[in-house]
Coordinates of C-alpha atoms in Angstrom, one line a residue:
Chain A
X6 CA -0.6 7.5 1.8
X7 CA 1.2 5.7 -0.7
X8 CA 4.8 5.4 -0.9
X9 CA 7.5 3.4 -2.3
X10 CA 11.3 2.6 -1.0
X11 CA 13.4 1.0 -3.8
X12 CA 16.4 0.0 -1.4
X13 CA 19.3 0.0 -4.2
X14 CA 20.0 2.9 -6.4
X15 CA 22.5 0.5 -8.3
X16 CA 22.7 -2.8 -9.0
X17 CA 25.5 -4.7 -10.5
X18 CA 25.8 -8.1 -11.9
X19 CA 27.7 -10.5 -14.3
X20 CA 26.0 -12.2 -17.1
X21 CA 24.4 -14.9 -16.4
X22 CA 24.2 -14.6 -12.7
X23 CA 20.3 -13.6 -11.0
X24 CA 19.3 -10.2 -10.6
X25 CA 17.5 -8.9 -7.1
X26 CA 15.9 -5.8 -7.4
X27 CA 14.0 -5.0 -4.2
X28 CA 11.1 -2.5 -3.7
X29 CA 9.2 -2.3 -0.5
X30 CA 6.2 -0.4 -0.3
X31 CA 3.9 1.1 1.8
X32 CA -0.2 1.5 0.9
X33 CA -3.3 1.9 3.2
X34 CA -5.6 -0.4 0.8
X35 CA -5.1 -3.1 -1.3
X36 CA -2.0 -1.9 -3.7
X37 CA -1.5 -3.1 -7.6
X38 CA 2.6 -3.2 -8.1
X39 CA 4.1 -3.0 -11.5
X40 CA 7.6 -3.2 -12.3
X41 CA 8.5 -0.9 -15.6
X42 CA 11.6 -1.5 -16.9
X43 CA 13.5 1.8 -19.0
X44 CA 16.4 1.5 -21.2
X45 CA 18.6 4.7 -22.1
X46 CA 16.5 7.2 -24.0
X47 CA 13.4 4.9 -24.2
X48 CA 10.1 5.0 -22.5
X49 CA 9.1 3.1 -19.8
X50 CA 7.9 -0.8 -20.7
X51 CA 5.6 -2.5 -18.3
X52 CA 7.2 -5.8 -17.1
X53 CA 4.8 -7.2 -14.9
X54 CA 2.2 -6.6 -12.6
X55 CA 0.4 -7.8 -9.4
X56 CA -3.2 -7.2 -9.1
X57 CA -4.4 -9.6 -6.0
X58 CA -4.4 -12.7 -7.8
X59 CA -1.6 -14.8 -8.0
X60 CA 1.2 -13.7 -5.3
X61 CA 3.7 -15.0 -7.9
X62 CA 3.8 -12.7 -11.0
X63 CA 5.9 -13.6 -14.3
X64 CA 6.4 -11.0 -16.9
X65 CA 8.0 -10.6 -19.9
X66 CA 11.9 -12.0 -20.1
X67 CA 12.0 -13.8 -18.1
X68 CA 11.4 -11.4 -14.8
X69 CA 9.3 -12.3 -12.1
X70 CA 7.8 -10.9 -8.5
X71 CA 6.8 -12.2 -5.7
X72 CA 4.3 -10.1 -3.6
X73 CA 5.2 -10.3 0.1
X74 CA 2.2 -8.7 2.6
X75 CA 3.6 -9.6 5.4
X76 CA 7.1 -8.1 4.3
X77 CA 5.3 -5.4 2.3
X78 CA 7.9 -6.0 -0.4
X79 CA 8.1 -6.7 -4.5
X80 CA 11.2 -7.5 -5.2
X81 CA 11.9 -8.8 -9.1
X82 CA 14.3 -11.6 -9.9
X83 CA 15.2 -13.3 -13.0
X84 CA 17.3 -16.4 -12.6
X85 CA 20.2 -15.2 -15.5
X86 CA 21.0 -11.7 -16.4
X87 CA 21.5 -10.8 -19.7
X88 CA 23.2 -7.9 -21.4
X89 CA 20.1 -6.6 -22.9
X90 CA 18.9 -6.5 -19.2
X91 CA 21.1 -3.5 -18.5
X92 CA 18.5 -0.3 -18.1
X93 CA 16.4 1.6 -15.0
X94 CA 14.0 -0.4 -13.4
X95 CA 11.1 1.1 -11.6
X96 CA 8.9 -0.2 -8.6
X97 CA 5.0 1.5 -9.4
X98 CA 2.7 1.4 -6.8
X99 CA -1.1 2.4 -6.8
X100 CA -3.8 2.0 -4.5
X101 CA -6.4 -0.7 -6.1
X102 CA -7.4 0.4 -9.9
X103 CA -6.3 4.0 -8.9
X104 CA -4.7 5.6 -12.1
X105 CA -2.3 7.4 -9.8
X106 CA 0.9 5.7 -10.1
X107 CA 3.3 6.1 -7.5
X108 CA 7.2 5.5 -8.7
X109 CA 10.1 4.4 -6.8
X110 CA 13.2 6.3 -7.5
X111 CA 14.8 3.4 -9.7
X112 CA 17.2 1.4 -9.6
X113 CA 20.1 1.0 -11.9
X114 CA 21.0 -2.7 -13.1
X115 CA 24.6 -2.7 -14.9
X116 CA 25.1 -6.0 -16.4
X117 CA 29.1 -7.0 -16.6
X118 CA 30.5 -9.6 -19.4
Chain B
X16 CA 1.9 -3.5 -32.8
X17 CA 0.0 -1.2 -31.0
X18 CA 2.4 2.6 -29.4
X19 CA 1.9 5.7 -27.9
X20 CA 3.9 8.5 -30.1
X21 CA 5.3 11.4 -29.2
X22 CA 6.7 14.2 -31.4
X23 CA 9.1 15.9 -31.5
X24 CA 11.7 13.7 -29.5
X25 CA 14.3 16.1 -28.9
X26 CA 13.6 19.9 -28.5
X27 CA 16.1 22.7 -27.9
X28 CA 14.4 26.2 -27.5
X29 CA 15.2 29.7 -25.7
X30 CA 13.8 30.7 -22.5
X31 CA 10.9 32.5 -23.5
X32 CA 9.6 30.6 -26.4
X33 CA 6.7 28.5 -26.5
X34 CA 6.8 24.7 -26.4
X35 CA 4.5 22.2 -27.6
X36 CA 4.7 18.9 -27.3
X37 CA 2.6 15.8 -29.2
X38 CA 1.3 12.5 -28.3
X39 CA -1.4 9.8 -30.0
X40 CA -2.3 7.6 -27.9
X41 CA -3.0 4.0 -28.6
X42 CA -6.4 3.8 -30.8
X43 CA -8.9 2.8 -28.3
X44 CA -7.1 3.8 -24.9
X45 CA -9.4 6.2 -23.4
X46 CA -7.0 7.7 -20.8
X47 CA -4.2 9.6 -21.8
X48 CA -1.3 10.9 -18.7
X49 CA 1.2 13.1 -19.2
X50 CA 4.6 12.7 -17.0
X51 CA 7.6 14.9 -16.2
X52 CA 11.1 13.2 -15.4
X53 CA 14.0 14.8 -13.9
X54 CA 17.1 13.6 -12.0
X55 CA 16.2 15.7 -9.0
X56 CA 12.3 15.0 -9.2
X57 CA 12.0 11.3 -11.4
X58 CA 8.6 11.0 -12.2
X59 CA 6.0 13.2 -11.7
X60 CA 2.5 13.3 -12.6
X61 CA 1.5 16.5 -14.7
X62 CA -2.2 15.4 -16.0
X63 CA -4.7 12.8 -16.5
X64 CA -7.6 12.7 -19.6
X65 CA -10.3 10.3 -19.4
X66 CA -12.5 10.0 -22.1
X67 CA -10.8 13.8 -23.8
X68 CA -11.7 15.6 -20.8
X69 CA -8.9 16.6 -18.1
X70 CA -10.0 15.0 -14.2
X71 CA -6.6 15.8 -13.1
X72 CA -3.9 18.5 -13.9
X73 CA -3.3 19.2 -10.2
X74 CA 0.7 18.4 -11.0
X75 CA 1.1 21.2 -13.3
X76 CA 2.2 24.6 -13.1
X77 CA -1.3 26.6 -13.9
X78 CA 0.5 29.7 -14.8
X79 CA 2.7 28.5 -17.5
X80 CA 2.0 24.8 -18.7
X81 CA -1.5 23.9 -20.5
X82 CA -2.9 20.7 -21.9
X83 CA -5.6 19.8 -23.9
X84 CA -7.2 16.7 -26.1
X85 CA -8.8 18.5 -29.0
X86 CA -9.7 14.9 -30.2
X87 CA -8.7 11.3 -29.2
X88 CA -6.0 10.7 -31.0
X89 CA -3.9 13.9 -30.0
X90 CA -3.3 15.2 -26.6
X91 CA -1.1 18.2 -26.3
X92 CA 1.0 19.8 -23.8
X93 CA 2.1 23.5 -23.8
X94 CA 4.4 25.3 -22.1
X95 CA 4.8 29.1 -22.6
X96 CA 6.7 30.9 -21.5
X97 CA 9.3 28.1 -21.0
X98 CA 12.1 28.4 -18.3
X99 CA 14.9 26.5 -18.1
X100 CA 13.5 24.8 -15.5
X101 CA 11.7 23.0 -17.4
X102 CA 14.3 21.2 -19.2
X103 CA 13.5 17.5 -18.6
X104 CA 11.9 14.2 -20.5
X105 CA 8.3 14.7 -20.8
X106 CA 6.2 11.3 -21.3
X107 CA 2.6 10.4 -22.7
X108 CA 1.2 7.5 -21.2
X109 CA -1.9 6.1 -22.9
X110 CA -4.1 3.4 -20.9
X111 CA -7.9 1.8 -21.2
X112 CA -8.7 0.9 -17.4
X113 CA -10.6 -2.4 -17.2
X114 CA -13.4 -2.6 -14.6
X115 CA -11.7 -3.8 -11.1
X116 CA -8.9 -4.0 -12.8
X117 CA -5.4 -2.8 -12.3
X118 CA -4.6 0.6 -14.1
X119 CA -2.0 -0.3 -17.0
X120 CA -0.5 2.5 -18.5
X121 CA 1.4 2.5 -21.9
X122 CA 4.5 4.8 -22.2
X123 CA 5.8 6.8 -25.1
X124 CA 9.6 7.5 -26.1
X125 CA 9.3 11.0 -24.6
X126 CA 10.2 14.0 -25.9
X127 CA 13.6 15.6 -24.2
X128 CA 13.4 19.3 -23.9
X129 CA 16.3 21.7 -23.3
X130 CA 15.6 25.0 -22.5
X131 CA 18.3 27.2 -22.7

């Protein structure tokens, strides 16, 4: 079965420092990982995703993720935070081209100035 | 460019009285999900459309909650009677699944429904 641990239920950081967000997951076939990013009363965005290919993902800005088998992890970084950063971020796992997305329960990035 | 829309976003109502909720999908996206949030639950798969046909409501209360595609640019999703229990954010989610490919899925704003 398909699960997903997103280790942080808040995460706070000053502007301009990185961001760690980190998701471990836990899949019996070859998983595809998204990250979906959701600011207050929007929906969700997708910010990346990992589909076997590359173990290094970049997404949109300025986020990235590495895939980590060994670790089963998918952590997302992004080297400077930003205000605009400051939202819900969510760890998606499914099993190959499944459409059943598996979420994590979030976690809360607060950006400080 | 291209976004899934939802109507109405905001929807206060009285236990009791039907709810129905709106989405178009992106023209061209064959699959269409529709998603619950709470704080207790987050996000929970209700139902899946492929191609205007339901493969997968197994998420959804049968006895109260329906959903339908009467064509594809408008999936609906009813709830009658509504409780306040169902009080959350429900999201459309609109995607065209390549072959081998990863499952991307396109969210709407959601509509938030209070039931009171």
């Amino acid at each position: 079965a398909q699960s997903v641990t997103q280790l942080d239920s808040h995460v706070s950081v000053s502007e301009g420092t990185p961001v760690l967000l980190r998701c471990n997951y836990s899949s019996s076939y070859s998983p595809s990982l998204f990250w979906y990013v959701q600011h207050p009363n929007k929906g969700l965005q997708l910010l990346l995703k990992y589909t076997s290919a590359a173990t290094l993902v970049k997404g949109i800005n300025g986020f990235e993720a590495e895939f980590k088998k060994s670790e089963t992890s998918f952590h997302l970084t992004k080297p400077s935070a930003h205000m605009s950063d400051a939202a819900e971020y969510f760890c998606v796992v499914s099993e190959g081209s499944s459409y059943k997305l598996i979420f994590g329960s979030g976690t809360r990035l607060l950006v400080r100035p | 460019d291209a976004r899934v829309t939802q109507t109405p976003r905001h929807k206060v109502t009285e236990m009791g009285q039907e709810v129905t909720m709106r989405c178009q999908p992106i023209l061209g996206h064959n699959t269409v999900f529709w998603y619950r949030q709470t704080m207790m639950q987050g996000l929970e798969l209700l139902a899946y459309f492929r191609n205007r046909a339901p493969l997968d409501d197994s998420g959804m209360p049968k006895d109260r909650f329906s959903a339908e595609m009467p064509d594809a640019t408008l999936a609906t999703l009813k709830i009658q009677p509504s409780e306040p229990r169902d009080s959350a954010v429900y999201f459309c989610a609109s995607g065209l699944p390549g072959q081998g490919e990863s499952y991307e899925q396109y969210f709407g704003p959601g509509t938030r429904l209070t039931v009171t």
